PDB file of C-alpha atoms and ligand atoms in Angstrom:
ATOM      1  CA  UNK G 176      17.192 -10.664   9.427  1.00  0.00           C
ATOM      2  CA  UNK G 177      14.338 -13.112  10.012  1.00  0.00           C
ATOM      3  CA  UNK G 178      15.223 -13.359  13.721  1.00  0.00           C
ATOM      4  CA  UNK G 179      14.359  -9.662  14.140  1.00  0.00           C
ATOM      5  CA  UNK G 180      10.948  -9.931  12.512  1.00  0.00           C
ATOM      6  CA  UNK G 181       7.745  -9.843  14.535  1.00  0.00           C
ATOM      7  CA  UNK G 182       5.475 -12.925  14.491  1.00  0.00           C
ATOM      8  CA  UNK G 183       3.003 -10.910  12.356  1.00  0.00           C
ATOM      9  CA  UNK G 184       5.731 -10.047   9.831  1.00  0.00           C
ATOM     10  CA  UNK G 185       6.885 -13.677   9.623  1.00  0.00           C
ATOM     11  CA  UNK G 186       3.318 -14.813   9.017  1.00  0.00           C
ATOM     12  CA  UNK G 187       2.721 -12.155   6.374  1.00  0.00           C
ATOM     13  CA  UNK G 188       5.946 -13.132   4.623  1.00  0.00           C
ATOM     14  CA  UNK G 189       4.601 -16.704   4.269  1.00  0.00           C
ATOM     15  CA  UNK G 190       1.383 -15.372   2.748  1.00  0.00           C
ATOM     16  CA  UNK G 191       3.291 -13.225   0.262  1.00  0.00           C
ATOM     17  CA  UNK G 192       5.663 -16.026  -0.720  1.00  0.00           C
ATOM     18  CA  UNK G 193       2.626 -18.051  -1.732  1.00  0.00           C
ATOM     19  CA  UNK G 194       0.882 -15.085  -3.398  1.00  0.00           C
ATOM     20  CA  UNK G 195       4.031 -14.477  -5.417  1.00  0.00           C
ATOM     21  CA  UNK G 196       4.031 -18.048  -6.738  1.00  0.00           C
ATOM     22  CA  UNK G 197       0.337 -17.973  -7.613  1.00  0.00           C
ATOM     23  CA  UNK G 198      -0.351 -14.450  -8.849  1.00  0.00           C
ATOM     24  CA  UNK G 199       1.989 -11.506  -8.406  1.00  0.00           C
ATOM     25  CA  UNK G 200       5.039 -13.293  -9.846  1.00  0.00           C
ATOM     26  CA  UNK G 201       3.337 -14.270 -13.136  1.00  0.00           C
ATOM     27  CA  UNK G 202       1.590 -10.859 -13.417  1.00  0.00           C
ATOM     28  CA  UNK G 203       4.569  -8.634 -12.623  1.00  0.00           C
ATOM     29  CA  UNK G 204       5.990  -7.945 -16.077  1.00  0.00           C
ATOM     30  CA  UNK G 205       2.599  -6.866 -17.381  1.00  0.00           C
ATOM     31  CA  UNK G 206       2.312  -4.387 -14.483  1.00  0.00           C
ATOM     32  CA  UNK G 207       5.853  -3.084 -15.063  1.00  0.00           C
ATOM     33  CA  UNK G 208       5.023  -2.481 -18.742  1.00  0.00           C
ATOM     34  CA  UNK G 209       1.878  -0.458 -17.988  1.00  0.00           C
ATOM     35  CA  UNK G 210       2.309   3.113 -19.220  1.00  0.00           C
ATOM     36  CA  UNK G 211      -0.376   4.926 -17.237  1.00  0.00           C
ATOM     37  CA  UNK G 212      -0.168   5.114 -13.420  1.00  0.00           C
ATOM     38  CA  UNK G 213      -3.409   3.676 -12.068  1.00  0.00           C
ATOM     39  CA  UNK G 214      -4.581   3.578  -8.453  1.00  0.00           C
ATOM     40  CA  UNK G 215      -6.175   0.630  -6.769  1.00  0.00           C
ATOM     41  CA  UNK G 216      -8.392  -2.258  -7.720  1.00  0.00           C
ATOM     42  CA  UNK G 217     -10.298  -0.218 -10.315  1.00  0.00           C
ATOM     43  CA  UNK G 218      -7.218   1.568 -11.663  1.00  0.00           C
ATOM     44  CA  UNK G 219      -8.294   5.195 -11.269  1.00  0.00           C
ATOM     45  CA  UNK G 220      -5.813   7.086 -13.475  1.00  0.00           C
ATOM     46  CA  UNK G 221      -3.242   9.294 -11.737  1.00  0.00           C
ATOM     47  CA  UNK G 222      -3.739  11.760 -14.616  1.00  0.00           C
ATOM     48  CA  UNK G 223      -7.281  12.240 -13.275  1.00  0.00           C
ATOM     49  CA  UNK G 224      -6.468  12.239  -9.545  1.00  0.00           C
ATOM     50  CA  UNK G 225      -3.191  14.158  -9.323  1.00  0.00           C
ATOM     51  CA  UNK G 226      -2.348  12.425  -6.047  1.00  0.00           C
ATOM     52  CA  UNK G 227       1.415  12.387  -6.550  1.00  0.00           C
ATOM     53  CA  UNK G 228       3.855  15.289  -6.420  1.00  0.00           C
ATOM     54  CA  UNK G 229       6.214  15.751  -9.366  1.00  0.00           C
ATOM     55  CA  UNK G 230       8.674  12.872  -8.956  1.00  0.00           C
ATOM     56  CA  UNK G 231      11.339  13.789 -11.522  1.00  0.00           C
ATOM     57  CA  UNK G 232      14.756  13.893  -9.851  1.00  0.00           C
ATOM     58  CA  UNK G 233      13.278  12.879  -6.473  1.00  0.00           C
ATOM     59  CA  UNK G 234      14.510  10.181  -4.087  1.00  0.00           C
ATOM     60  CA  UNK G 235      11.578   7.849  -3.471  1.00  0.00           C
ATOM     61  CA  UNK G 236      11.250   4.970  -1.012  1.00  0.00           C
ATOM     62  CA  UNK G 237       8.465   2.458  -1.616  1.00  0.00           C
ATOM     63  CA  UNK G 238       7.568   0.725   1.644  1.00  0.00           C
ATOM     64  CA  UNK G 239       6.302  -2.774   0.925  1.00  0.00           C
ATOM     65  CA  UNK G 240       7.106  -2.524  -2.781  1.00  0.00           C
ATOM     66  CA  UNK G 241       6.184  -6.115  -3.661  1.00  0.00           C
ATOM     67  CA  UNK G 242       7.185  -6.731  -7.260  1.00  0.00           C
ATOM     68  CA  UNK G 243       8.039  -3.007  -7.431  1.00  0.00           C
ATOM     69  CA  UNK G 244       5.977  -2.044 -10.460  1.00  0.00           C
ATOM     70  CA  UNK G 245       4.979   1.236  -8.826  1.00  0.00           C
ATOM     71  CA  UNK G 246       8.629   2.130  -8.303  1.00  0.00           C
ATOM     72  CA  UNK G 247       9.232   1.209 -11.942  1.00  0.00           C
ATOM     73  CA  UNK G 248       6.447   3.571 -13.060  1.00  0.00           C
ATOM     74  CA  UNK G 249       8.097   6.359 -11.038  1.00  0.00           C
ATOM     75  CA  UNK G 250      11.574   5.511 -12.373  1.00  0.00           C
ATOM     76  CA  UNK G 251      10.179   5.928 -15.910  1.00  0.00           C
ATOM     77  CA  UNK G 252       9.128   9.450 -14.826  1.00  0.00           C
ATOM     78  CA  UNK G 253      12.632  10.380 -13.659  1.00  0.00           C
ATOM     79  CA  UNK G 254      12.471   9.388  -9.963  1.00  0.00           C
ATOM     80  CA  UNK G 255      15.252   7.535  -8.131  1.00  0.00           C
ATOM     81  CA  UNK G 256      13.310   4.825  -6.276  1.00  0.00           C
ATOM     82  CA  UNK G 257      14.413   2.360  -3.613  1.00  0.00           C
ATOM     83  CA  UNK G 258      12.081  -0.566  -3.003  1.00  0.00           C
ATOM     84  CA  UNK G 259      11.776  -2.094   0.482  1.00  0.00           C
ATOM     85  CA  UNK G 260       9.941  -5.377   1.018  1.00  0.00           C
ATOM     86  CA  UNK G 261       9.825  -8.196   3.505  1.00  0.00           C
ATOM     87  CA  UNK G 262       9.407 -11.101   1.088  1.00  0.00           C
ATOM     88  CA  UNK G 263      12.425 -12.447  -0.834  1.00  0.00           C
ATOM     89  CA  UNK G 264      10.213 -14.023  -3.528  1.00  0.00           C
ATOM     90  CA  UNK G 265       8.594 -10.652  -4.313  1.00  0.00           C
ATOM     91  CA  UNK G 266      12.005  -8.995  -4.563  1.00  0.00           C
ATOM     92  CA  UNK G 267      13.316 -11.807  -6.766  1.00  0.00           C
ATOM     93  CA  UNK G 268      10.445 -11.106  -9.180  1.00  0.00           C
ATOM     94  CA  UNK G 269      11.246  -7.387  -9.053  1.00  0.00           C
ATOM     95  CA  UNK G 270      14.889  -8.169  -9.938  1.00  0.00           C
ATOM     96  CA  UNK G 271      13.782 -10.348 -12.859  1.00  0.00           C
ATOM     97  CA  UNK G 272      11.610  -7.484 -14.172  1.00  0.00           C
ATOM     98  CA  UNK G 273      14.495  -5.026 -13.745  1.00  0.00           C
ATOM     99  CA  UNK G 274      16.743  -7.225 -15.885  1.00  0.00           C
ATOM    100  CA  UNK G 275      14.060  -7.859 -18.466  1.00  0.00           C
ATOM    101  CA  UNK G 276      13.185  -4.173 -18.948  1.00  0.00           C
ATOM    102  CA  UNK G 277      16.534  -2.546 -18.100  1.00  0.00           C
ATOM    103  CA  UNK G 278      15.117  -0.363 -15.328  1.00  0.00           C
ATOM    104  CA  UNK G 279      17.461  -0.728 -12.357  1.00  0.00           C
ATOM    105  CA  UNK G 280      17.078   0.593  -8.819  1.00  0.00           C
ATOM    106  CA  UNK G 281      18.012  -0.696  -5.340  1.00  0.00           C
ATOM    107  CA  UNK G 282      15.822  -3.299  -3.621  1.00  0.00           C
ATOM    108  CA  UNK G 283      16.153  -3.826   0.127  1.00  0.00           C
ATOM    109  CA  UNK G 284      14.878  -6.884   1.997  1.00  0.00           C
ATOM    110  CA  UNK G 285      13.517  -5.523   5.278  1.00  0.00           C
ATOM    111  CA  UNK G 286      10.375  -4.831   7.240  1.00  0.00           C
ATOM    112  CA  UNK G 287       8.944  -1.365   6.712  1.00  0.00           C
ATOM    113  CA  UNK G 288       8.580  -1.247  10.498  1.00  0.00           C
ATOM    114  CA  UNK G 289      12.392  -1.148  10.822  1.00  0.00           C
ATOM    115  CA  UNK G 290      14.104   0.050   7.631  1.00  0.00           C
ATOM    116  CA  UNK G 291      17.923  -0.155   7.365  1.00  0.00           C
ATOM    117  CA  UNK G 292      18.254   3.148   5.468  1.00  0.00           C
ATOM    118  CA  UNK G 293      19.506   6.517   6.756  1.00  0.00           C
ATOM    119  CA  UNK G 294      17.411   9.331   8.239  1.00  0.00           C
ATOM    120  CA  UNK G 295      16.241  12.164   5.992  1.00  0.00           C
ATOM    121  CA  UNK G 296      17.309  10.533   2.732  1.00  0.00           C
ATOM    122  CA  UNK G 297      14.076  10.648   0.668  1.00  0.00           C
ATOM    123  CA  UNK G 298      11.718  13.243  -0.841  1.00  0.00           C
ATOM    124  CA  UNK G 299       8.757  10.883  -1.194  1.00  0.00           C
ATOM    125  CA  UNK G 300       7.677   7.778   0.726  1.00  0.00           C
ATOM    126  CA  UNK G 301       5.052   5.684  -0.998  1.00  0.00           C
ATOM    127  CA  UNK G 302       2.985   2.646  -0.162  1.00  0.00           C
ATOM    128  CA  UNK G 303       0.378   1.056  -2.390  1.00  0.00           C
ATOM    129  CA  UNK G 304      -1.156  -1.654  -0.194  1.00  0.00           C
ATOM    130  CA  UNK G 305       2.304  -2.439   1.198  1.00  0.00           C
ATOM    131  CA  UNK G 306       3.274  -1.127   4.645  1.00  0.00           C
ATOM    132  CA  UNK G 307       0.015   0.829   4.493  1.00  0.00           C
ATOM    133  CA  UNK G 308      -2.055  -2.259   5.335  1.00  0.00           C
ATOM    134  CA  UNK G 309       0.527  -4.917   6.338  1.00  0.00           C
ATOM    135  CA  UNK G 310       2.439  -2.961   8.998  1.00  0.00           C
ATOM    136  CA  UNK G 311       1.556  -1.503  12.369  1.00  0.00           C
ATOM    137  CA  UNK G 312       0.684   2.145  11.570  1.00  0.00           C
ATOM    138  CA  UNK G 313       2.396   3.464  14.705  1.00  0.00           C
ATOM    139  CA  UNK G 314       5.644   1.829  13.548  1.00  0.00           C
ATOM    140  CA  UNK G 315       5.698   2.323   9.799  1.00  0.00           C
ATOM    141  CA  UNK G 316       4.474   5.943   9.852  1.00  0.00           C
ATOM    142  CA  UNK G 317       7.297   6.719  12.323  1.00  0.00           C
ATOM    143  CA  UNK G 318       9.745   5.067   9.914  1.00  0.00           C
ATOM    144  CA  UNK G 319       8.382   7.032   6.943  1.00  0.00           C
ATOM    145  CA  UNK G 320       8.789  10.252   8.942  1.00  0.00           C
ATOM    146  CA  UNK G 321      12.371   9.329   9.836  1.00  0.00           C
ATOM    147  CA  UNK G 322      13.295   8.481   6.234  1.00  0.00           C
ATOM    148  CA  UNK G 323      11.862  11.697   4.750  1.00  0.00           C
ATOM    149  CA  UNK G 324      13.608  15.014   4.432  1.00  0.00           C
ATOM    150  CA  UNK G 325      11.786  18.046   5.870  1.00  0.00           C
ATOM    151  CA  UNK G 326       9.070  19.004   3.376  1.00  0.00           C
ATOM    152  CA  UNK G 327       9.073  15.455   1.977  1.00  0.00           C
ATOM    153  CA  UNK G 328       5.762  13.781   1.203  1.00  0.00           C
ATOM    154  CA  UNK G 329       4.084  10.521   2.111  1.00  0.00           C
ATOM    155  CA  UNK G 330       1.468   9.009  -0.223  1.00  0.00           C
ATOM    156  CA  UNK G 331      -0.274   5.756   0.632  1.00  0.00           C
ATOM    157  CA  UNK G 332      -3.237   3.685  -0.525  1.00  0.00           C
ATOM    158  CA  UNK G 333      -5.458   1.574   1.756  1.00  0.00           C
ATOM    159  CA  UNK G 334      -8.846  -0.106   1.733  1.00  0.00           C
ATOM    160  CA  UNK G 335     -11.275   2.512   3.011  1.00  0.00           C
ATOM    161  CA  UNK G 336     -12.379   2.555   6.613  1.00  0.00           C
ATOM    162  CA  UNK G 337     -15.976   2.285   5.357  1.00  0.00           C
ATOM    163  CA  UNK G 338     -15.190  -0.829   3.301  1.00  0.00           C
ATOM    164  CA  UNK G 339     -13.618  -2.505   6.327  1.00  0.00           C
ATOM    165  CA  UNK G 340     -16.587  -1.576   8.522  1.00  0.00           C
ATOM    166  CA  UNK G 341     -18.910  -3.122   5.911  1.00  0.00           C
ATOM    167  CA  UNK G 342     -16.804  -6.312   5.508  1.00  0.00           C
ATOM    168  CA  UNK G 343     -18.290  -9.491   6.894  1.00  0.00           C
ATOM    169  CA  UNK G 344     -15.809 -12.000   8.327  1.00  0.00           C
ATOM    170  CA  UNK G 345     -15.903 -13.803   4.975  1.00  0.00           C
ATOM    171  CA  UNK G 346     -16.962 -12.609   1.515  1.00  0.00           C
ATOM    172  CA  UNK G 347     -17.306  -9.198  -0.117  1.00  0.00           C
ATOM    173  CA  UNK G 348     -18.427  -5.947   1.495  1.00  0.00           C
ATOM    174  CA  UNK G 349     -22.157  -5.445   2.006  1.00  0.00           C
ATOM    175  CA  UNK G 350     -24.386  -2.363   2.359  1.00  0.00           C
ATOM    176  CA  UNK G 351     -24.542  -2.589   6.136  1.00  0.00           C
ATOM    177  CA  UNK G 352     -22.087  -2.024   8.964  1.00  0.00           C
ATOM    178  CA  UNK G 353     -20.563  -5.312  10.103  1.00  0.00           C
ATOM    179  CA  UNK G 354     -18.231  -4.325  12.917  1.00  0.00           C
ATOM    180  CA  UNK G 355     -17.527  -1.518  15.383  1.00  0.00           C
ATOM    181  CA  UNK G 356     -15.233   1.317  14.378  1.00  0.00           C
ATOM    182  CA  UNK G 357     -14.023   2.035  17.890  1.00  0.00           C
ATOM    183  CA  UNK G 358     -11.079  -0.226  18.691  1.00  0.00           C
ATOM    184  CA  UNK G 359     -10.325  -1.212  15.087  1.00  0.00           C
ATOM    185  CA  UNK G 360      -6.583  -1.684  14.545  1.00  0.00           C
ATOM    186  CA  UNK G 361      -5.163  -5.177  13.988  1.00  0.00           C
ATOM    187  CA  UNK G 362      -7.159  -7.628  11.860  1.00  0.00           C
ATOM    188  CA  UNK G 363      -6.956 -11.391  11.519  1.00  0.00           C
ATOM    189  CA  UNK G 364      -9.700 -12.626   9.209  1.00  0.00           C
ATOM    190  CA  UNK G 365     -11.289 -15.980  10.040  1.00  0.00           C
ATOM    191  CA  UNK G 366     -11.156 -18.880   7.583  1.00  0.00           C
ATOM    192  CA  UNK G 367      -8.233 -19.277   5.214  1.00  0.00           C
ATOM    193  CA  UNK G 368      -5.058 -17.651   6.599  1.00  0.00           C
ATOM    194  CA  UNK G 369      -4.950 -14.183   5.021  1.00  0.00           C
ATOM    195  CA  UNK G 370      -2.258 -12.966   7.410  1.00  0.00           C
ATOM    196  CA  UNK G 371      -2.438  -9.909   9.633  1.00  0.00           C
ATOM    197  CA  UNK G 372      -3.624  -6.486   8.391  1.00  0.00           C
ATOM    198  CA  UNK G 373      -3.975  -3.116  10.046  1.00  0.00           C
ATOM    199  CA  UNK G 374      -6.922  -0.765   9.478  1.00  0.00           C
ATOM    200  CA  UNK G 375      -7.727   2.343  11.492  1.00  0.00           C
ATOM    201  CA  UNK G 376     -10.260   5.160  11.410  1.00  0.00           C
ATOM    202  CA  UNK G 377      -9.688   8.557   9.788  1.00  0.00           C
ATOM    203  CA  UNK G 378      -9.302  10.174  13.203  1.00  0.00           C
ATOM    204  CA  UNK G 379      -6.579   7.697  14.115  1.00  0.00           C
ATOM    205  CA  UNK G 380      -4.727   8.263  10.810  1.00  0.00           C
ATOM    206  CA  UNK G 381      -4.781  12.006  11.439  1.00  0.00           C
ATOM    207  CA  UNK G 382      -3.570  11.539  15.036  1.00  0.00           C
ATOM    208  CA  UNK G 383      -0.672   9.246  14.046  1.00  0.00           C
ATOM    209  CA  UNK G 384       0.344  11.365  11.060  1.00  0.00           C
ATOM    210  CA  UNK G 385       0.345  14.598  13.067  1.00  0.00           C
ATOM    211  CA  UNK G 386       2.191  13.000  16.006  1.00  0.00           C
ATOM    212  CA  UNK G 387       4.942  12.054  13.554  1.00  0.00           C
ATOM    213  CA  UNK G 388       5.279  15.571  12.175  1.00  0.00           C
ATOM    214  CA  UNK G 389       3.022  15.345   9.114  1.00  0.00           C
ATOM    215  CA  UNK G 390       0.419  17.793   7.849  1.00  0.00           C
ATOM    216  CA  UNK G 391      -2.422  16.274   5.820  1.00  0.00           C
ATOM    217  CA  UNK G 392      -2.400  17.470   2.199  1.00  0.00           C
ATOM    218  CA  UNK G 393      -5.256  15.370   0.781  1.00  0.00           C
ATOM    219  CA  UNK G 394      -7.476  12.374   1.316  1.00  0.00           C
ATOM    220  CA  UNK G 395      -8.632  11.083  -2.071  1.00  0.00           C
ATOM    221  CA  UNK G 396     -11.679   8.823  -1.766  1.00  0.00           C
ATOM    222  CA  UNK G 397     -11.483   6.600  -4.830  1.00  0.00           C
ATOM    223  CA  UNK G 398     -14.605   5.920  -6.854  1.00  0.00           C
ATOM    224  CA  UNK G 399     -14.742   3.050  -9.344  1.00  0.00           C
ATOM    225  CA  UNK G 400     -15.148   4.429 -12.903  1.00  0.00           C
ATOM    226  CA  UNK G 401     -18.587   4.000 -14.563  1.00  0.00           C
ATOM    227  CA  UNK G 402     -17.347   1.132 -16.771  1.00  0.00           C
ATOM    228  CA  UNK G 403     -15.528  -0.699 -13.928  1.00  0.00           C
ATOM    229  CA  UNK G 404     -16.115  -4.456 -13.601  1.00  0.00           C
ATOM    230  CA  UNK G 405     -15.453  -6.738 -10.646  1.00  0.00           C
ATOM    231  CA  UNK G 406     -11.762  -7.574 -10.234  1.00  0.00           C
ATOM    232  CA  UNK G 407     -11.046 -11.250 -11.053  1.00  0.00           C
ATOM    233  CA  UNK G 408      -8.867 -11.736  -7.941  1.00  0.00           C
ATOM    234  CA  UNK G 409      -9.424  -8.924  -5.427  1.00  0.00           C
ATOM    235  CA  UNK G 410     -12.998  -9.657  -4.426  1.00  0.00           C
ATOM    236  CA  UNK G 411     -13.266  -7.629  -1.227  1.00  0.00           C
ATOM    237  CA  UNK G 412     -15.346  -4.950  -2.964  1.00  0.00           C
ATOM    238  CA  UNK G 413     -17.652  -5.283  -5.974  1.00  0.00           C
ATOM    239  CA  UNK G 414     -17.514  -2.667  -8.723  1.00  0.00           C
ATOM    240  CA  UNK G 415     -21.162  -1.758  -8.030  1.00  0.00           C
ATOM    241  CA  UNK G 416     -20.379  -1.010  -4.362  1.00  0.00           C
ATOM    242  CA  UNK G 417     -17.286   0.963  -5.285  1.00  0.00           C
ATOM    243  CA  UNK G 418     -19.261   3.152  -7.690  1.00  0.00           C
ATOM    244  CA  UNK G 419     -21.461   4.267  -4.780  1.00  0.00           C
ATOM    245  CA  UNK G 420     -19.039   4.475  -1.830  1.00  0.00           C
ATOM    246  CA  UNK G 421     -15.287   5.008  -1.499  1.00  0.00           C
ATOM    247  CA  UNK G 422     -13.735   1.544  -1.329  1.00  0.00           C
ATOM    248  CA  UNK G 423     -10.154   2.809  -1.295  1.00  0.00           C
ATOM    249  CA  UNK G 424      -8.471   5.841   0.230  1.00  0.00           C
ATOM    250  CA  UNK G 425      -5.331   7.576  -0.895  1.00  0.00           C
ATOM    251  CA  UNK G 426      -3.673   9.750   1.737  1.00  0.00           C
ATOM    252  CA  UNK G 427      -1.121  12.449   1.011  1.00  0.00           C
ATOM    253  CA  UNK G 428       0.776  14.119   3.855  1.00  0.00           C
ATOM    254  CA  UNK G 429       3.785  16.426   4.077  1.00  0.00           C
ATOM    255  CA  UNK G 430       6.514  16.298   6.718  1.00  0.00           C
ATOM    256  CA  UNK G 431       6.750  19.673   8.402  1.00  0.00           C
ATOM    257  CA  UNK G 432       9.901  21.568   7.402  1.00  0.00           C
TER     258      UNK G 432
HETATM  259  C1  SAM J 662      -0.174  -5.962  -2.144  1.00  0.00           C
HETATM  260  S1  SAM J 662       1.594  -6.059  -2.067  1.00  0.00           S
HETATM  261  C2  SAM J 662       1.942  -4.351  -2.304  1.00  0.00           C
HETATM  262  C3  SAM J 662       3.062  -4.128  -3.199  1.00  0.00           C
HETATM  263  C4  SAM J 662       2.747  -3.764  -4.603  1.00  0.00           C
HETATM  264  N1  SAM J 662       2.083  -2.505  -4.698  1.00  0.00           N
HETATM  265  C5  SAM J 662       2.007  -4.889  -5.232  1.00  0.00           C
HETATM  266  O1  SAM J 662       0.776  -4.831  -5.343  1.00  0.00           O
HETATM  267  O2  SAM J 662       2.686  -5.881  -5.604  1.00  0.00           O
HETATM  268  C6  SAM J 662       1.997  -6.220  -0.360  1.00  0.00           C
HETATM  269  C7  SAM J 662       3.488  -6.330  -0.098  1.00  0.00           C
HETATM  270  O3  SAM J 662       3.733  -5.963   1.264  1.00  0.00           O
HETATM  271  C8  SAM J 662       4.833  -6.712   1.688  1.00  0.00           C
HETATM  272  N2  SAM J 662       4.911  -6.675   3.151  1.00  0.00           N
HETATM  273  C9  SAM J 662       4.118  -7.296   4.059  1.00  0.00           C
HETATM  274  N3  SAM J 662       4.529  -7.007   5.308  1.00  0.00           N
HETATM  275  C10 SAM J 662       5.606  -6.182   5.172  1.00  0.00           C
HETATM  276  C11 SAM J 662       6.477  -5.553   6.092  1.00  0.00           C
HETATM  277  N4  SAM J 662       6.344  -5.707   7.420  1.00  0.00           N
HETATM  278  N5  SAM J 662       7.472  -4.792   5.609  1.00  0.00           N
HETATM  279  C12 SAM J 662       7.641  -4.627   4.256  1.00  0.00           C
HETATM  280  N6  SAM J 662       6.857  -5.215   3.356  1.00  0.00           N
HETATM  281  C13 SAM J 662       5.845  -5.972   3.797  1.00  0.00           C
HETATM  282  C14 SAM J 662       4.597  -8.081   1.118  1.00  0.00           C
HETATM  283  O4  SAM J 662       5.771  -8.838   1.068  1.00  0.00           O
HETATM  284  C15 SAM J 662       4.041  -7.741  -0.249  1.00  0.00           C
HETATM  285  O5  SAM J 662       5.048  -7.761  -1.221  1.00  0.00           O
END
């Protein structure tokens, strides 16, 4: 499969192999065991947001599932998830967690830009910082549309456009615009190799979603809870900033029937 991957995907797979060894691998079981669904760096509870449709009995594909804890949370609520991820080490951790906790579902090693699963076979496509920031939006949104049944929903979490606009080349976001919005798309951050990310404006999300047959259902702008503290590892946004401005955005869209 590696021969078919884009240079960006190959580079991102290296990053995630290392991240798995250092952080996500050791942390995975704890995430799988979490009872409440929480969104993003500051873990805004799903019970408060209501961003997901009812998942019981639904076929769900998680695009860029990583260690697949989100799929596990949905499986515990009666969904039938399939996890898709590029990085073998992440999927190996997911398999270890499956065996440990007895929650089994299929895991597919593939890029979310080119998914080897049939058309119209899912009710919900989900991405929590997976395809949503690591894949070319023109490609992965088209794949999500292809994989969904008519009326199916797409829910995905990204760093907010505002947070990216306020991000200096290195360090955490500041209270001042740092870069132009027009032309934003593919990002390579200077300094340590953080791989290749994709961030676009709200207008561009709406254009791409609608071109692929989606209607927008909601855009949840996440606010850090009053007692939130800085995350020990994900330092892009401080808790104080995220209490004042939306640092993360959760999109929900429905494929036209
Ligand atoms: C922040 S994790 C998101 C997954 C999960 N929510 C988590 O936090 O572990 C990002 C994941 O995206 C995956 N990824 C990066 N590029 C990808 C691509 N082109 N196709 C599928 N997965 C990709 C990485 O391997 C990594 O596991």
